[in-house]
Amino acid sequence: GESVGLHLPTLSVQEGDNSIINCAYSNSASDYFIWYKQESGKGPQFIIDIRSNMDKRQGQRVTVLLNKTVKHLSLQIAATQPGDSAVYFCAENGGSNYKLTFGKGTLLTVNP
Amino acid sequence: ETGVTQTPRHLVMGMTNKKSLKCEQHLGHNAMYWYKQSAKKPLELMFVYSLEERVENNSVPSRFSPECPNSSHLFLHLHTLQPEDSALYLCASSQDRDRGQFFGPGTRLTVL
């Protein structure tokens, strides 16, 4: 079946380093993707989104890259800070309205 | 604050109890969602309401009953739940079907 998954379940980085979190998707009909951050005890927080007509989109300290050829999505966090420690997961829309399919998440730990 | 609030934040109930979860969004969005988040599992979509009409019912057991009286409020009525229903229940809202969904903090539900 179609699925969204993450290559790395955990990622540990040093404060100030750049972080890269990856996501593979298999539904070729997906044309909208979102990255979320979820801190302990909180709901998922929208970080950045990208549509399939784009390859790259930048936000504040974050960049999302989309490679439709290999169905791969990545989130880059520049100058990672302790406050970035959280679970990050991607979501795809599968080409359908309203329904998002979420990955299991990657736990990012930032060491001071 | 994401503009989506949920009450209560924590709920413990017996299998014979009836309780309701409440969600309110202050973003002017026209779609609202209920998700279930269990440990080590991806987010599971339960229900979607668009302009107060249910547009998705993701094979959820009838012991979960949603209600959307207006575009700002969403309820999840719970009745005769099972211990395996214990999870974090998240509400989200979005403006239209192909925009990012913004989540509330969730209700941590424990069924004894």
Tab-separated table of C-alpha atoms in Angstrom:
chain	number	residue	atom	x	y	z
A	1	GLY	CA	0.000	0.000	0.000
A	2	GLU	CA	0.975	3.666	-0.129
A	3	SER	CA	3.000	4.931	2.792
A	4	VAL	CA	5.068	7.748	4.127
A	5	GLY	CA	8.150	6.745	6.032
A	6	LEU	CA	11.284	8.183	7.515
A	7	HIS	CA	14.788	6.907	6.890
A	8	LEU	CA	16.134	7.696	10.363
A	9	PRO	CA	14.123	7.246	13.527
A	10	THR	CA	16.630	9.238	15.635
A	11	LEU	CA	19.086	12.001	14.908
A	12	SER	CA	21.523	13.535	17.356
A	13	VAL	CA	23.402	16.737	16.477
A	14	GLN	CA	25.554	19.309	18.173
A	15	GLU	CA	24.190	22.750	18.810
A	16	GLY	CA	25.072	25.022	15.911
A	17	ASP	CA	25.310	22.210	13.370
A	18	ASN	CA	22.918	21.822	10.480
A	19	SER	CA	20.341	19.028	10.660
A	20	ILE	CA	18.831	17.077	7.801
A	21	ILE	CA	15.742	14.952	8.307
A	22	ASN	CA	14.583	12.734	5.471
A	23	CYS	CA	11.275	11.350	4.372
A	24	ALA	CA	10.376	8.900	1.621
A	25	TYR	CA	6.937	8.775	0.119
A	26	SER	CA	5.497	6.248	-2.274
A	27	ASN	CA	2.243	7.801	-3.467
A	28	SER	CA	3.049	9.372	-6.822
A	29	ALA	CA	-0.271	11.219	-6.699
A	30	SER	CA	0.862	13.329	-3.739
A	31	ASP	CA	1.212	16.960	-4.705
A	32	TYR	CA	1.358	18.669	-1.320
A	33	PHE	CA	3.744	17.995	1.549
A	34	ILE	CA	4.132	19.395	5.043
A	35	TRP	CA	6.735	19.134	7.770
A	36	TYR	CA	5.588	19.186	11.380
A	37	LYS	CA	7.450	19.494	14.671
A	38	GLN	CA	6.040	17.921	17.808
A	39	GLU	CA	7.493	18.659	21.214
A	40	SER	CA	6.741	16.504	24.206
A	41	GLY	CA	3.253	17.141	25.557
A	42	LYS	CA	2.243	19.355	22.646
A	43	GLY	CA	0.365	18.997	19.408
A	44	PRO	CA	2.160	18.966	16.039
A	45	GLN	CA	3.337	22.384	14.929
A	46	PHE	CA	3.275	23.352	11.249
A	47	ILE	CA	6.805	24.195	10.082
A	48	ILE	CA	6.792	24.494	6.328
A	49	ASP	CA	4.973	23.130	3.319
A	50	ILE	CA	5.776	22.616	-0.334
A	51	ARG	CA	3.777	21.841	-3.446
A	52	SER	CA	4.881	19.478	-6.160
A	53	ASN	CA	5.479	22.285	-8.628
A	54	MET	CA	8.440	23.366	-6.503
A	55	ASP	CA	11.762	21.693	-5.670
A	56	LYS	CA	12.778	23.885	-2.789
A	57	ARG	CA	11.216	26.227	-0.305
A	58	GLN	CA	12.873	28.213	2.434
A	59	GLY	CA	11.611	29.500	5.738
A	60	GLN	CA	13.282	30.896	8.779
A	61	ARG	CA	16.281	28.582	9.371
A	62	VAL	CA	14.456	25.762	7.597
A	63	THR	CA	14.517	24.549	4.024
A	64	VAL	CA	12.405	21.820	2.487
A	65	LEU	CA	13.640	19.993	-0.588
A	66	LEU	CA	11.433	17.859	-2.785
A	67	ASN	CA	12.773	15.319	-5.234
A	68	LYS	CA	9.835	13.951	-7.153
A	69	THR	CA	11.977	11.632	-9.235
A	70	VAL	CA	12.919	9.511	-6.253
A	71	LYS	CA	9.928	10.506	-4.120
A	72	HIS	CA	12.039	12.020	-1.399
A	73	LEU	CA	11.460	14.936	0.919
A	74	SER	CA	13.949	16.481	3.313
A	75	LEU	CA	13.930	19.136	6.007
A	76	GLN	CA	17.100	21.081	6.632
A	77	ILE	CA	17.484	23.052	9.844
A	78	ALA	CA	20.326	25.543	9.914
A	79	ALA	CA	22.294	26.278	13.084
A	80	THR	CA	20.306	23.790	15.127
A	81	GLN	CA	19.384	24.969	18.610
A	82	PRO	CA	18.353	23.060	21.759
A	83	GLY	CA	14.817	24.328	21.229
A	84	ASP	CA	14.727	22.390	17.970
A	85	SER	CA	14.760	19.113	19.887
A	86	ALA	CA	11.494	17.367	19.028
A	87	VAL	CA	9.926	14.722	16.823
A	88	TYR	CA	9.691	15.806	13.211
A	89	PHE	CA	7.400	14.148	10.728
A	90	CYS	CA	6.330	14.697	7.206
A	91	ALA	CA	2.873	14.431	5.749
A	92	GLU	CA	1.606	13.992	2.194
A	93	ASN	CA	-1.837	14.522	0.756
A	94	GLY	CA	-1.891	11.551	-1.599
A	95	GLY	CA	-3.444	13.786	-4.217
A	96	SER	CA	-6.721	13.750	-2.324
A	97	ASN	CA	-8.616	16.469	-0.556
A	98	TYR	CA	-8.321	16.902	3.181
A	99	LYS	CA	-6.609	13.591	3.927
A	100	LEU	CA	-2.985	13.732	4.988
A	101	THR	CA	-0.848	10.641	5.524
A	102	PHE	CA	1.761	11.101	8.232
A	103	GLY	CA	5.077	9.401	8.731
A	104	LYS	CA	6.098	7.911	12.058
A	105	GLY	CA	8.570	10.685	12.866
A	106	THR	CA	12.241	11.274	13.568
A	107	LEU	CA	13.413	12.247	17.021
A	108	LEU	CA	15.912	15.093	16.797
A	109	THR	CA	18.124	15.617	19.837
A	110	VAL	CA	20.339	18.687	20.009
A	111	ASN	CA	23.336	18.415	22.309
A	112	PRO	CA	24.595	21.646	23.893
B	1	GLU	CA	-0.474	29.161	20.603
B	2	THR	CA	-1.692	27.835	17.261
B	3	GLY	CA	-5.183	29.262	17.466
B	4	VAL	CA	-6.693	25.826	18.105
B	5	THR	CA	-7.713	25.002	21.663
B	6	GLN	CA	-8.811	21.696	23.123
B	7	THR	CA	-10.476	20.768	26.398
B	8	PRO	CA	-9.934	18.910	28.565
B	9	ARG	CA	-6.196	18.428	28.253
B	10	HIS	CA	-6.343	15.193	30.227
B	11	LEU	CA	-9.219	12.764	30.713
B	12	VAL	CA	-9.497	9.485	32.562
B	13	MET	CA	-12.684	7.527	32.063
B	14	GLY	CA	-14.125	4.113	32.684
B	15	MET	CA	-15.418	1.918	29.912
B	16	THR	CA	-19.037	2.673	30.770
B	17	ASN	CA	-18.648	6.442	30.962
B	18	LYS	CA	-19.819	9.026	28.463
B	19	LYS	CA	-17.596	12.032	27.909
B	20	SER	CA	-16.990	14.653	25.238
B	21	LEU	CA	-13.879	16.301	23.886
B	22	LYS	CA	-14.119	19.881	22.706
B	23	CYS	CA	-12.132	21.746	20.093
B	24	GLU	CA	-12.345	25.397	19.120
B	25	GLN	CA	-10.425	27.182	16.397
B	26	HIS	CA	-9.904	30.936	16.268
B	27	LEU	CA	-8.321	31.050	12.814
B	28	GLY	CA	-11.371	31.491	10.637
B	29	HIS	CA	-10.740	28.141	8.971
B	30	ASN	CA	-13.492	26.195	7.246
B	31	ALA	CA	-12.314	22.615	7.831
B	32	MET	CA	-11.773	20.744	11.097
B	33	TYR	CA	-10.294	17.356	11.859
B	34	TRP	CA	-10.020	14.726	14.583
B	35	TYR	CA	-6.888	12.597	14.770
B	36	LYS	CA	-5.785	9.803	17.076
B	37	GLN	CA	-2.118	9.556	18.042
B	38	SER	CA	-1.012	6.338	19.705
B	39	ALA	CA	2.475	5.541	20.911
B	40	LYS	CA	4.854	4.528	18.130
B	41	LYS	CA	2.174	4.855	15.438
B	42	PRO	CA	1.620	7.558	12.841
B	43	LEU	CA	-1.201	10.009	13.250
B	44	GLU	CA	-4.505	8.435	12.276
B	45	LEU	CA	-7.201	10.563	10.709
B	46	MET	CA	-10.617	9.925	12.249
B	47	PHE	CA	-13.044	12.544	10.918
B	48	VAL	CA	-13.046	15.594	8.685
B	49	TYR	CA	-15.637	18.328	8.604
B	50	SER	CA	-15.766	20.939	5.880
B	51	LEU	CA	-18.188	23.815	6.340
B	52	GLU	CA	-19.867	21.788	9.099
B	53	GLU	CA	-20.453	18.811	6.822
B	54	ARG	CA	-18.667	15.542	7.481
B	55	VAL	CA	-16.567	14.692	4.464
B	56	GLU	CA	-14.430	11.910	5.871
B	57	ASN	CA	-15.179	9.094	8.282
B	58	ASN	CA	-12.125	6.908	8.364
B	59	SER	CA	-13.735	3.627	9.472
B	60	VAL	CA	-13.940	4.783	13.046
B	61	PRO	CA	-15.955	2.662	15.527
B	62	SER	CA	-19.355	4.023	16.416
B	63	ARG	CA	-18.316	4.517	20.028
B	64	PHE	CA	-16.708	7.717	18.697
B	65	SER	CA	-19.306	10.239	17.561
B	66	PRO	CA	-18.260	13.619	16.121
B	67	GLU	CA	-20.314	16.773	16.105
B	68	CYS	CA	-19.635	20.050	14.314
B	69	PRO	CA	-22.242	22.668	15.261
B	70	ASN	CA	-20.439	25.471	13.425
B	71	SER	CA	-17.179	26.071	11.619
B	72	SER	CA	-15.357	27.070	14.810
B	73	HIS	CA	-16.332	24.206	17.091
B	74	LEU	CA	-15.854	20.468	16.937
B	75	PHE	CA	-16.769	17.816	19.483
B	76	LEU	CA	-15.929	14.165	19.860
B	77	HIS	CA	-18.458	12.280	21.960
B	78	LEU	CA	-17.128	9.154	23.624
B	79	HIS	CA	-19.214	6.228	24.814
B	80	THR	CA	-18.289	2.739	26.048
B	81	LEU	CA	-14.662	3.048	25.037
B	82	GLN	CA	-12.091	0.289	25.305
B	83	PRO	CA	-8.664	0.467	26.975
B	84	GLU	CA	-7.028	0.360	23.523
B	85	ASP	CA	-8.714	3.683	22.778
B	86	SER	CA	-6.316	5.333	25.210
B	87	ALA	CA	-4.314	7.818	23.149
B	88	LEU	CA	-3.716	11.474	22.422
B	89	TYR	CA	-6.662	12.897	20.504
B	90	LEU	CA	-5.754	15.859	18.357
B	91	CYS	CA	-7.953	18.416	16.705
B	92	ALA	CA	-6.792	20.392	13.683
B	93	SER	CA	-8.174	23.000	11.333
B	94	SER	CA	-7.309	24.268	7.872
B	95	GLN	CA	-8.428	26.845	5.381
B	96	ASP	CA	-9.690	24.774	2.481
B	97	ARG	CA	-8.765	21.276	1.559
B	98	ASP	CA	-5.254	21.782	0.281
B	99	ARG	CA	-3.755	23.979	2.929
B	100	GLY	CA	-1.689	23.129	5.984
B	101	GLN	CA	-3.500	21.811	9.008
B	102	PHE	CA	-2.938	23.499	12.349
B	103	PHE	CA	-3.202	21.365	15.462
B	104	GLY	CA	-4.398	21.913	18.980
B	105	PRO	CA	-2.477	20.644	22.015
B	106	GLY	CA	-4.505	17.445	22.218
B	107	THR	CA	-6.448	15.612	24.904
B	108	ARG	CA	-4.596	12.796	26.621
B	109	LEU	CA	-7.271	10.118	27.104
B	110	THR	CA	-6.898	7.140	29.381
B	111	VAL	CA	-9.588	4.462	29.414
B	112	LEU	CA	-9.566	2.213	32.445
